[in-house]
PDB file of C-alpha atoms in Angstrom:
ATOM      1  CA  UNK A   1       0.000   0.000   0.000  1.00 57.00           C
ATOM      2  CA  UNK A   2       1.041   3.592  -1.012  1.00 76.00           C
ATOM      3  CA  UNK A   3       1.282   6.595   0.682  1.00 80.00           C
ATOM      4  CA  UNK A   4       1.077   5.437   4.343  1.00 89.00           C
ATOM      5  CA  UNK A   5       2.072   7.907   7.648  1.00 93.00           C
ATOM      6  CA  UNK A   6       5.409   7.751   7.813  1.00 95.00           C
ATOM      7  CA  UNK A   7       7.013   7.901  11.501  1.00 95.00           C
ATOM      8  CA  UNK A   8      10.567   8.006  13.253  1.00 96.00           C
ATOM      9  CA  UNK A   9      10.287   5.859  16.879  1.00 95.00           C
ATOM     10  CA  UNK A  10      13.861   5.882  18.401  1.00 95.00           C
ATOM     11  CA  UNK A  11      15.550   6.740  21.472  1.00 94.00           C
ATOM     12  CA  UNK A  12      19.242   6.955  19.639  1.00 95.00           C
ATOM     13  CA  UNK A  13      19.593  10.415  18.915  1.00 95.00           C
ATOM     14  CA  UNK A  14      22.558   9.969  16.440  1.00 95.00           C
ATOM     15  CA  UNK A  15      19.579   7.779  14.430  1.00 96.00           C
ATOM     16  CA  UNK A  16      17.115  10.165  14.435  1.00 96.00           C
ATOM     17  CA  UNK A  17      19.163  13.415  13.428  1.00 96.00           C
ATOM     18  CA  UNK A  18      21.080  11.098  10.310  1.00 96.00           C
ATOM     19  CA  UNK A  19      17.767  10.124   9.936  1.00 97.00           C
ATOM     20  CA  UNK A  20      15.824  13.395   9.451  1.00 97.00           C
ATOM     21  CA  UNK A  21      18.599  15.272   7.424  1.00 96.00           C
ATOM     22  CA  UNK A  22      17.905  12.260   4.875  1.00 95.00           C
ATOM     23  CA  UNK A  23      14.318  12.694   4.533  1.00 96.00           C
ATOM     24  CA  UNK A  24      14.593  16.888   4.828  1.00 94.00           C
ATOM     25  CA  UNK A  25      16.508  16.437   2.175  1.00 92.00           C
ATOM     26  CA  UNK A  26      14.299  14.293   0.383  1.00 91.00           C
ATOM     27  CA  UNK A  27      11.230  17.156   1.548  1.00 91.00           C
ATOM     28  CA  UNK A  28       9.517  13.730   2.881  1.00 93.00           C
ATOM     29  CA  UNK A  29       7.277  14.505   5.616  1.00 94.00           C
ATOM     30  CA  UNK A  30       7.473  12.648   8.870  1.00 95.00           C
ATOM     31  CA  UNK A  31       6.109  12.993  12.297  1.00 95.00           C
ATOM     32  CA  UNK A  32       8.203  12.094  15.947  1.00 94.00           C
ATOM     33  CA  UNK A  33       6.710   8.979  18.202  1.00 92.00           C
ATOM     34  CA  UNK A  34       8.061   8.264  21.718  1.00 87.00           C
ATOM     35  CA  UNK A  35       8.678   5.000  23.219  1.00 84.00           C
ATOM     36  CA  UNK A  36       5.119   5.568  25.593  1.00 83.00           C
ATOM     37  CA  UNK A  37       3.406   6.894  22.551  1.00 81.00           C
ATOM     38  CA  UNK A  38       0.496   4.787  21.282  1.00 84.00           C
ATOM     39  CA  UNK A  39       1.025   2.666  18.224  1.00 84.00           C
ATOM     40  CA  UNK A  40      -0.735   4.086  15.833  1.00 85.00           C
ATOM     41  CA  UNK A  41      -3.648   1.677  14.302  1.00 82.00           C
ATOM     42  CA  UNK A  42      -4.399   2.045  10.850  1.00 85.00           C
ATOM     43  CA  UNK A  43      -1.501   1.016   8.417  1.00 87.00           C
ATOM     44  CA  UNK A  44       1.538   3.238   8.306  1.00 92.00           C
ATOM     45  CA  UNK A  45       5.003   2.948   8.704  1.00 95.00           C
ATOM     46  CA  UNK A  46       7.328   3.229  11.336  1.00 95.00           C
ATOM     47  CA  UNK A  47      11.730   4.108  10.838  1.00 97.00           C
ATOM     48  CA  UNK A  48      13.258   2.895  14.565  1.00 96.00           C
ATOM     49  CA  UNK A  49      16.351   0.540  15.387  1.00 96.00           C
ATOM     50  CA  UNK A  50      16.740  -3.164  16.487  1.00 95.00           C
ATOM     51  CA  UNK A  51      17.152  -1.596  20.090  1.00 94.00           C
ATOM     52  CA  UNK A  52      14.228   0.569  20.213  1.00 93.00           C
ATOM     53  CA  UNK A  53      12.164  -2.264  18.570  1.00 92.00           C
ATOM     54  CA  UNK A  54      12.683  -5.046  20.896  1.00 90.00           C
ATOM     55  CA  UNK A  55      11.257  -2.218  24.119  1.00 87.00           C
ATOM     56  CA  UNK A  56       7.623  -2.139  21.650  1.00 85.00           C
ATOM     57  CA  UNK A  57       4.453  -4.349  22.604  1.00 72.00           C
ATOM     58  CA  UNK A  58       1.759  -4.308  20.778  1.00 67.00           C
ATOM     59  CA  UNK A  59       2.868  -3.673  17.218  1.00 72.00           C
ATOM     60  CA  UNK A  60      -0.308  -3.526  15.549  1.00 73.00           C
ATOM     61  CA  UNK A  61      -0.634  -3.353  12.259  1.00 77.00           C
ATOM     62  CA  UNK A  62       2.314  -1.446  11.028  1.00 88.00           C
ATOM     63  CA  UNK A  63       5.004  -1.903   8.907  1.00 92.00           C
ATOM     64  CA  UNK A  64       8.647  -1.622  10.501  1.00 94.00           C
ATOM     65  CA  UNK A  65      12.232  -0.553   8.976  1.00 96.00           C
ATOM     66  CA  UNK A  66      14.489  -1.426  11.703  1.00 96.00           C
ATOM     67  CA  UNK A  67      18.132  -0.006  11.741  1.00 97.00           C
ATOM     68  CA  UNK A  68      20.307  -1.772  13.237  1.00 94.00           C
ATOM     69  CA  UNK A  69      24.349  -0.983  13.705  1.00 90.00           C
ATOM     70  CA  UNK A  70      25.686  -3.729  11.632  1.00 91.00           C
ATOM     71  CA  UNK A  71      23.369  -2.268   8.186  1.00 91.00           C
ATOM     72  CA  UNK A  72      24.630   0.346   5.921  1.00 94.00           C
ATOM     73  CA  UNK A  73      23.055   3.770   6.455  1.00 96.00           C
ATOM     74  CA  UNK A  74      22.692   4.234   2.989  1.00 94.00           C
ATOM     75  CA  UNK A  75      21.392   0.870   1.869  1.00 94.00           C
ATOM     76  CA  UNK A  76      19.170   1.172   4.999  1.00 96.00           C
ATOM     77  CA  UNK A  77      17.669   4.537   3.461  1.00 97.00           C
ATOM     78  CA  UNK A  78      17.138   3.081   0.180  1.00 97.00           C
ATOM     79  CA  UNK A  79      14.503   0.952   1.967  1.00 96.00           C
ATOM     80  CA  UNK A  80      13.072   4.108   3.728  1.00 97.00           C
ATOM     81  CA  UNK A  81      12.887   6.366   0.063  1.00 96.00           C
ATOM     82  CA  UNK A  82      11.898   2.866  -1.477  1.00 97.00           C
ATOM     83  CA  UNK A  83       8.584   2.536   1.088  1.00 96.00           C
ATOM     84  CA  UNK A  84       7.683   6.073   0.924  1.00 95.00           C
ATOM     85  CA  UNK A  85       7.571   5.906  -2.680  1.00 94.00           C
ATOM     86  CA  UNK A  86       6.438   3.135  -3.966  1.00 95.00           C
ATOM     87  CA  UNK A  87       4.833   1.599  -0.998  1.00 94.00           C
ATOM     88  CA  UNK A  88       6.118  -0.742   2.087  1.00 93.00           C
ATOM     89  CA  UNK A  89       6.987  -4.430   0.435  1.00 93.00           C
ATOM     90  CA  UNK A  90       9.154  -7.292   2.142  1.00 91.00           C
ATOM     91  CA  UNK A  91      10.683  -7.290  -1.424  1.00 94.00           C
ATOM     92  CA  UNK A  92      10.269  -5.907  -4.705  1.00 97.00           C
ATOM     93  CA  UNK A  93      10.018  -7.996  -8.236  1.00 96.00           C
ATOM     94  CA  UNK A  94      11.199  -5.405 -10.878  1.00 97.00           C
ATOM     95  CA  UNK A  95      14.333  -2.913 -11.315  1.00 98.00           C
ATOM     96  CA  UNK A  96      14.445  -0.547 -14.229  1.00 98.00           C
ATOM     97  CA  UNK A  97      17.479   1.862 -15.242  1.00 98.00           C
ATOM     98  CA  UNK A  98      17.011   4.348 -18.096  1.00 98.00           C
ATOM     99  CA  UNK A  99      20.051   5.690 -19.021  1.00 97.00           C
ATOM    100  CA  UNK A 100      21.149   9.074 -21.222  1.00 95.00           C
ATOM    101  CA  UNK A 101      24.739   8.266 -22.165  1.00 94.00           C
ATOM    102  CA  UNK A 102      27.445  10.617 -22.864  1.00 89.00           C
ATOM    103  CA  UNK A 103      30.231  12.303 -21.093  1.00 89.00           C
ATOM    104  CA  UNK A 104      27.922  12.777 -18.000  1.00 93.00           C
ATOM    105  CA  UNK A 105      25.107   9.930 -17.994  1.00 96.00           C
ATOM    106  CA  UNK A 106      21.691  10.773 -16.985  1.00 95.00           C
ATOM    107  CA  UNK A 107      20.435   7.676 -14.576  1.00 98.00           C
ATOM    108  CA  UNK A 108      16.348   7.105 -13.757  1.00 98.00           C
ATOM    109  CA  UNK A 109      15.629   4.455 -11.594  1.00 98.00           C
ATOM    110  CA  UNK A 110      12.297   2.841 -11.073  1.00 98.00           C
ATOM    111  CA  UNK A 111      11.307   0.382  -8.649  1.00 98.00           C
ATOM    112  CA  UNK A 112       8.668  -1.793  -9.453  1.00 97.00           C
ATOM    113  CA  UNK A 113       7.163   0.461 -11.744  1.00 97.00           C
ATOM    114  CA  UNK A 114       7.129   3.833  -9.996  1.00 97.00           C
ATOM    115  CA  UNK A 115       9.869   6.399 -10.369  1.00 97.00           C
ATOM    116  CA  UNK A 116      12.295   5.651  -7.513  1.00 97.00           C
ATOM    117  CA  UNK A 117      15.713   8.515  -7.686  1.00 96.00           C
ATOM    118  CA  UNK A 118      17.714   9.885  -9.820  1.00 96.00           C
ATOM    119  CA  UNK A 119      21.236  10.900 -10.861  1.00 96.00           C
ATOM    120  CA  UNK A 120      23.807  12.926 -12.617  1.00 96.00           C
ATOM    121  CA  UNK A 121      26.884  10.367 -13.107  1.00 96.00           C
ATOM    122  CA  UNK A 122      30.253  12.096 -14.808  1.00 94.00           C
ATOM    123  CA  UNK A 123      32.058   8.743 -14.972  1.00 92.00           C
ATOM    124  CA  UNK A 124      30.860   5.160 -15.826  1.00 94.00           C
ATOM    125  CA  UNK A 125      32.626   3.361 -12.575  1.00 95.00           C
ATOM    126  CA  UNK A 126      30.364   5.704 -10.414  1.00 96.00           C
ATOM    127  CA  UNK A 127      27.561   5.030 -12.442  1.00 96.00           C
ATOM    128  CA  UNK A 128      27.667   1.335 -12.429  1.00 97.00           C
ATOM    129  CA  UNK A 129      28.373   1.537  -8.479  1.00 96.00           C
ATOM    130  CA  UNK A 130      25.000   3.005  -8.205  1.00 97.00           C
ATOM    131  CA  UNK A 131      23.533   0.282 -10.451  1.00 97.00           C
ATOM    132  CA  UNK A 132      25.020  -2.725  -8.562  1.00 96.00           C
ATOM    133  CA  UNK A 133      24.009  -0.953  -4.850  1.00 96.00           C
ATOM    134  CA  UNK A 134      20.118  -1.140  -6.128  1.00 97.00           C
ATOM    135  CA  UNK A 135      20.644  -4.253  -7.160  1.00 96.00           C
ATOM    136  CA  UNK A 136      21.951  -5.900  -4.265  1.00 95.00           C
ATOM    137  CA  UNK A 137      20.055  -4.017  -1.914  1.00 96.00           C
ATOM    138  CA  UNK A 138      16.912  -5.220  -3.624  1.00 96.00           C
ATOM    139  CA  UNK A 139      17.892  -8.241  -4.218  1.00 93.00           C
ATOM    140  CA  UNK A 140      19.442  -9.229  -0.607  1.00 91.00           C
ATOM    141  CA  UNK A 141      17.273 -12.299   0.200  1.00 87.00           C
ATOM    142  CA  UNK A 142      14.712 -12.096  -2.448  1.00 90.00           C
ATOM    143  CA  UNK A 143      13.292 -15.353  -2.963  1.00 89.00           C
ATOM    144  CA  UNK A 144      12.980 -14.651  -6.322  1.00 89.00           C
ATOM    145  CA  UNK A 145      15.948 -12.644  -8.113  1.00 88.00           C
ATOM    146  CA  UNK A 146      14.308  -9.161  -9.788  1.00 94.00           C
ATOM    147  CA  UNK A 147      13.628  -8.687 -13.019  1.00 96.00           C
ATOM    148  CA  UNK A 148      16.271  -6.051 -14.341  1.00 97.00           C
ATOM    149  CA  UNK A 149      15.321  -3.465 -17.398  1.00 98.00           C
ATOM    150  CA  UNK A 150      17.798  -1.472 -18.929  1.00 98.00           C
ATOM    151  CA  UNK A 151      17.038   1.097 -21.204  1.00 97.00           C
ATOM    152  CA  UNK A 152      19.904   2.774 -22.912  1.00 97.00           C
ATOM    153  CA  UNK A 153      19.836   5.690 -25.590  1.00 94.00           C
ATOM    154  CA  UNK A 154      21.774   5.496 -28.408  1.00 89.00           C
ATOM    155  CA  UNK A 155      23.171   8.875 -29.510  1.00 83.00           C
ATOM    156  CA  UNK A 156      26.659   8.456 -29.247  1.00 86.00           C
ATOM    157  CA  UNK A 157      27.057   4.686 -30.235  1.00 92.00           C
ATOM    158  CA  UNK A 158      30.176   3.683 -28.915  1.00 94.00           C
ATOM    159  CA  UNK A 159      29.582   4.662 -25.486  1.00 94.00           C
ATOM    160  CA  UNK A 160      26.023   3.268 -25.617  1.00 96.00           C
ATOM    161  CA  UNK A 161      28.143   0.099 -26.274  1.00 96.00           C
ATOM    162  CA  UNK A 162      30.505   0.127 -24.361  1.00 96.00           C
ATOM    163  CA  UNK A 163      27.517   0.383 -21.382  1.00 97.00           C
ATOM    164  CA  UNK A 164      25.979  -2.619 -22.945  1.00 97.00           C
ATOM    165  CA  UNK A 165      29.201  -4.288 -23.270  1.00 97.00           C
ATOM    166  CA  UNK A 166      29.687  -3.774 -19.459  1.00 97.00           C
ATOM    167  CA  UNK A 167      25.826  -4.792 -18.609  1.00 97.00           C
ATOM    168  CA  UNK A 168      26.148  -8.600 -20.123  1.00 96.00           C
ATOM    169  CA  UNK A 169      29.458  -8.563 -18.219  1.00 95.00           C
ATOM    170  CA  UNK A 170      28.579  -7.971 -15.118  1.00 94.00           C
ATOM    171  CA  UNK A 171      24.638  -9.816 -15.719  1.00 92.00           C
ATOM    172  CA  UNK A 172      25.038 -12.399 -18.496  1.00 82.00           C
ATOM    173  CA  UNK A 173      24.408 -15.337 -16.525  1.00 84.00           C
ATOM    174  CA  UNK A 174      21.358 -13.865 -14.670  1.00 88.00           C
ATOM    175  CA  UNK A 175      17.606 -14.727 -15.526  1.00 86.00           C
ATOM    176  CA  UNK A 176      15.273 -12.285 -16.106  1.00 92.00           C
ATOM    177  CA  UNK A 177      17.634  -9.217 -17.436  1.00 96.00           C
ATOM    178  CA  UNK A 178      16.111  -7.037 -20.532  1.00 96.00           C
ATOM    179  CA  UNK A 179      18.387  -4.903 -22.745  1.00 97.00           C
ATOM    180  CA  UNK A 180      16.811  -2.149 -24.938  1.00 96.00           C
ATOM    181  CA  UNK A 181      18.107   0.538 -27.471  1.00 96.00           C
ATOM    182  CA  UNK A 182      16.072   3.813 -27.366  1.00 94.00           C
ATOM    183  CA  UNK A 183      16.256   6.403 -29.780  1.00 88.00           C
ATOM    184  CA  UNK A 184      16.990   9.925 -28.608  1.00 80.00           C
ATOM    185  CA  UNK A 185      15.294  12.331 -30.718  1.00 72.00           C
ATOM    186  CA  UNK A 186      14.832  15.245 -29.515  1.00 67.00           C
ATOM    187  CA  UNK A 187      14.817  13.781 -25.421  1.00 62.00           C
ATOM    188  CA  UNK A 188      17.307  16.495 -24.545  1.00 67.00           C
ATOM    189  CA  UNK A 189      15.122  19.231 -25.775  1.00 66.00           C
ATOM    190  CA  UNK A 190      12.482  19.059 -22.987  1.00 74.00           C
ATOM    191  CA  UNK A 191      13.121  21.257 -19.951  1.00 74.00           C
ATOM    192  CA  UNK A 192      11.067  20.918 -16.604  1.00 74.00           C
ATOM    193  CA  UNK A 193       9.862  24.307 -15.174  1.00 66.00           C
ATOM    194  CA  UNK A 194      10.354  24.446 -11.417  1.00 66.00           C
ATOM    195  CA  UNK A 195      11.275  21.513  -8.776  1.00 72.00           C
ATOM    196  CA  UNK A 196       9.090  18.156  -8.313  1.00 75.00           C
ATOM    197  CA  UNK A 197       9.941  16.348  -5.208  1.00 74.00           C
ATOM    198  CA  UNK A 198      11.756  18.582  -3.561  1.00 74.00           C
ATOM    199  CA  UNK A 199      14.457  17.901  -6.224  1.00 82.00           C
ATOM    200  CA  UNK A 200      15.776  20.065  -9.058  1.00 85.00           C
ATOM    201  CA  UNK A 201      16.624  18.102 -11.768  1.00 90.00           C
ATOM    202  CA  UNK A 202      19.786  18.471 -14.602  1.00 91.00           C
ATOM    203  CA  UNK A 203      19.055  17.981 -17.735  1.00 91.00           C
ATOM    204  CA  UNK A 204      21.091  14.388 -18.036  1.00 93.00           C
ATOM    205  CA  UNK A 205      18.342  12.999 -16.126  1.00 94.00           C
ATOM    206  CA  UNK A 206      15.389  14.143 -17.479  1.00 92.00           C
ATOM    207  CA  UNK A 207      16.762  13.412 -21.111  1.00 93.00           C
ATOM    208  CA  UNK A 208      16.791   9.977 -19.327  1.00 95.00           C
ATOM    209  CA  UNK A 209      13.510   9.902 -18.093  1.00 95.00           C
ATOM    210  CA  UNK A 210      12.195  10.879 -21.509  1.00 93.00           C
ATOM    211  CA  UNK A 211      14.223   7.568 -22.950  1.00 94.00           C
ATOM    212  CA  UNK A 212      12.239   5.867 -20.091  1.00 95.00           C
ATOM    213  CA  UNK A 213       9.267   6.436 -21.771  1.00 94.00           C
ATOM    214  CA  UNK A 214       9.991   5.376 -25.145  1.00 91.00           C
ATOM    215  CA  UNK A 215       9.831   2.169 -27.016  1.00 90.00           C
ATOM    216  CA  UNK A 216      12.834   0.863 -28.771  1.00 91.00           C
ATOM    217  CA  UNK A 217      14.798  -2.440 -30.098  1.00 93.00           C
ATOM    218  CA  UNK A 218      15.306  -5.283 -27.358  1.00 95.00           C
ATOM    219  CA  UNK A 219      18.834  -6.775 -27.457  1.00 95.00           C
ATOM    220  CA  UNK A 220      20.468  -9.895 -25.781  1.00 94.00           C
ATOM    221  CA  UNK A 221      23.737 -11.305 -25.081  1.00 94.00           C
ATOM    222  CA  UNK A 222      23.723 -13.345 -28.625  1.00 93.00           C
ATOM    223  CA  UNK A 223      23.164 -10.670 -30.735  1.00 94.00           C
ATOM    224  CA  UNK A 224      24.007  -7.432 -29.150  1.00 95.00           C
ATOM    225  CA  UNK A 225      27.109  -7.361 -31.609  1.00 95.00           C
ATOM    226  CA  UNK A 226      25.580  -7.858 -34.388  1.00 95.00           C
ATOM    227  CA  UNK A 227      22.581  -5.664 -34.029  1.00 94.00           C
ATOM    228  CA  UNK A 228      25.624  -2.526 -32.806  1.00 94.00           C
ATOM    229  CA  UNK A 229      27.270  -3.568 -36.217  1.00 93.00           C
ATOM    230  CA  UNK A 230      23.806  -3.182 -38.184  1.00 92.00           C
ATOM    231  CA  UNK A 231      23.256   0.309 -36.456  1.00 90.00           C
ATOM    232  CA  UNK A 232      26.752   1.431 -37.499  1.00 89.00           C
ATOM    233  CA  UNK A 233      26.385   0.513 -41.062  1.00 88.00           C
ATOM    234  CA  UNK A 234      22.807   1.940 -40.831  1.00 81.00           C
ATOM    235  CA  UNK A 235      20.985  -1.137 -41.760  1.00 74.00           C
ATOM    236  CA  UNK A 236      18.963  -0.396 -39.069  1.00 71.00           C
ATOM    237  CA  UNK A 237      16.867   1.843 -38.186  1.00 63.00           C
ATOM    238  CA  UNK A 238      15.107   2.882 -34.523  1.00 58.00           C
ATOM    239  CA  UNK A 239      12.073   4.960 -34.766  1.00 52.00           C
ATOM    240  CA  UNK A 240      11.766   7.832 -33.760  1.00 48.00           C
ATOM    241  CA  UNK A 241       8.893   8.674 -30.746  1.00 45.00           C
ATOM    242  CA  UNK A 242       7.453  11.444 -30.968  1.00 41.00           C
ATOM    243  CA  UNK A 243       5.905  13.086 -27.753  1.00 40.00           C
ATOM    244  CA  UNK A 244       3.761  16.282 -29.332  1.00 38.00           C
ATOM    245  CA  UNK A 245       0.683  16.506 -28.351  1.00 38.00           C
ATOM    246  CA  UNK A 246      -2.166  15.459 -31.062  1.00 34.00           C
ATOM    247  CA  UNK A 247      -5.028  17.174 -31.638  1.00 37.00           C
ATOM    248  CA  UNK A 248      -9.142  16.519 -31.844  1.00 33.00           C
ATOM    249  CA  UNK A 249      -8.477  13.502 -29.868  1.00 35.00           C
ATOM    250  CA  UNK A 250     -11.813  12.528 -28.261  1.00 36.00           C
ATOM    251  CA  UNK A 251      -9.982  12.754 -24.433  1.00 37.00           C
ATOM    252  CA  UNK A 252      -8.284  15.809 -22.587  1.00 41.00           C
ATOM    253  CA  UNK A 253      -4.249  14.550 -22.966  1.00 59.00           C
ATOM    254  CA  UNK A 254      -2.082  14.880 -20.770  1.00 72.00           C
ATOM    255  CA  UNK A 255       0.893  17.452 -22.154  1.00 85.00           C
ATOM    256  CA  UNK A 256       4.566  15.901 -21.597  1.00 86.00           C
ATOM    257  CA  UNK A 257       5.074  17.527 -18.814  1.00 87.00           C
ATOM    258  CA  UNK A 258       2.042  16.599 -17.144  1.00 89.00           C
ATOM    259  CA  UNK A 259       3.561  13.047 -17.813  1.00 92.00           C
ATOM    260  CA  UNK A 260       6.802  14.106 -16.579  1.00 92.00           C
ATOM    261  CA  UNK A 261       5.521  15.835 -13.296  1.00 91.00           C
ATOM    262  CA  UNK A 262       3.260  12.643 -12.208  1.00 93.00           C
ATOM    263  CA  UNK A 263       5.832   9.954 -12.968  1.00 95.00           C
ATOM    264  CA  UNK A 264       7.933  12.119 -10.518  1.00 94.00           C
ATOM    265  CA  UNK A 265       5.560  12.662  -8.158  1.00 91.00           C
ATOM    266  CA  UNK A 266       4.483   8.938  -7.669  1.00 93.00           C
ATOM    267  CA  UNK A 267       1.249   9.861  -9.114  1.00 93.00           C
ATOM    268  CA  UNK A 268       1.887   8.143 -12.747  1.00 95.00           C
ATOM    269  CA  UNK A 269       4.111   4.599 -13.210  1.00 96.00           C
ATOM    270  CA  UNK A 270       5.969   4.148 -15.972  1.00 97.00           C
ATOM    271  CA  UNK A 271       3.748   1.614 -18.039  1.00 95.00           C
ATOM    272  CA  UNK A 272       1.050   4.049 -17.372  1.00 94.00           C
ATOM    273  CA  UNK A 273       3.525   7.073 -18.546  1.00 94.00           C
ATOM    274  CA  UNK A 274       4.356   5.367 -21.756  1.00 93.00           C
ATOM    275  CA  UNK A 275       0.687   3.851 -22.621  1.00 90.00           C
ATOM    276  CA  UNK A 276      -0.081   7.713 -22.341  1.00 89.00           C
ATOM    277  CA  UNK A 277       2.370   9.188 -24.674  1.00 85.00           C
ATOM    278  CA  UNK A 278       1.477   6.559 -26.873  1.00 76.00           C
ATOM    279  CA  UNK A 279      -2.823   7.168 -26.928  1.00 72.00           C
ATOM    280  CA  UNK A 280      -0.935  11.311 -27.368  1.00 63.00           C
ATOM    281  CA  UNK A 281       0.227  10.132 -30.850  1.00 61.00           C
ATOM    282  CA  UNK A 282      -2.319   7.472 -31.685  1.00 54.00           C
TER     283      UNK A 282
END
């Protein structure tokens, strides 16, 4: 379930104040419980540590993140920005990077569907850090390993490549792993007026959440090569996607950056996002 309370229970102040400089930053809203406060009873969720957990009776019906010591801040917070966001889950099925590539790359990540964070990377062993934390963050005793999506435009070829190169090194032998080529037409052309989230974004990322949004040509690990090869000689083409909005449609459309504001905003997933832009140019 989406959008539940969010609240910080803890006695460790050190906890609390790394705790709420992470989700200022994030402009998440939060609200303070004490150990002697009452639980509260409808469905929400609750940030506190191992310590501060084992002193709780009656836990109700709420969903815990406990901190302990031993865990990563940062892979702990993932969890936090990952419940607030999408919605609390003991594990998630589906990761999804789209990727701008070029001297700085442009990284979306989705979790699951809905739009998860974002960055500016301006080097690829940075980039693919970030990649391999979701990963095994998400992944970290999941049953079932998640189904990874990466969407990659192709603008400057050889870097594109070399990215894809990288990807089937790092996941060839994993199940479940999806590989597409996305035109770029035009994606760094939008700009977003103002900040959504609490966050304003550069202009690598949003080109990358444009990419997110388009269709393109699925690759795998057998034919990667040759389909690079066919794209060099220009034997093959990717469409273009256009994202203008078209008229004496029978429904009010959404504009891009309607698109663009609720995908940010949690209010739009991505399959939604891109069955949208698509009815725009139907």
């Amino acid at each position: 379930m989406r959008n539940q309370p969010l609240y910080i229970l803890t006695e460790d102040l050190y906890f609390f104040y790394l705790l709420k400089s992470e989700l200022d930053k994030y402009k998440i809203h939060f609200q303070i419980l004490d150990l002697d406060s009452k639980i509260p009873e409808i469905p929400s969720i609750i940030l506190t540590t191992s310590n501060d957990y084992k002193k709780l009776g009656n836990k109700n019906r709420v969903n815990y993140l406990v901190y302990s010591k031993n865990i990563d801040f940062g892979k702990y917070f993932l969890h936090v920005i990952a419940a607030v966001r999408i919605g609390y889950k003991d594990y998630y099925s589906t990761l999804t990077f789209s990727i701008d590539p070029g001297k700085k790359l442009g990284l979306m990540v989705f979790l699951d569907d809905y739009y998860l964070d974002s960055y500016c990377c301006f080097d690829k062993s940075y980039f693919f850090a970030i990649i391999q934390k979701y990963i095994a963050v998400f992944d970290y005793d999941n049953p079932t390993l998640m189904k990874l999506n990466f969407k990659l435009g192709r603008g400057v070829l050889d870097i594109t490549y070399d990215l894809v190169k990288q990807i089937y090194v790092l996941f060839q032998n994993r199940k479940n792993l999806g590989v597409c080529l996305i035109d770029e037409f035009k994606s760094s052309q939008f700009r977003l007026s103002g900040n959504v989230v609490g966050k304003k974004f550069t202009k690598d990322e949003i080109s990358a959440l444009i990419l997110a949004f388009r269709l393109g040509i699925d690759v795998r690990y057998d034919n990667y090569e040759d389909i690079f090869e066919q794209l060099r000689s220009k034997k093959l083409f990717i469409g273009k996607t256009e994202t203008d909005k078209t008229e004496n449609h029978d429904e009010t459309l959404l504009s891009l950056e309607e698109v663009v504001e609720k995908v940010l905003s949690g209010k739009l997933t991505l399959s939604n996002a891109i069955e949208t832009i698509n009815a725009n140019n139907a």
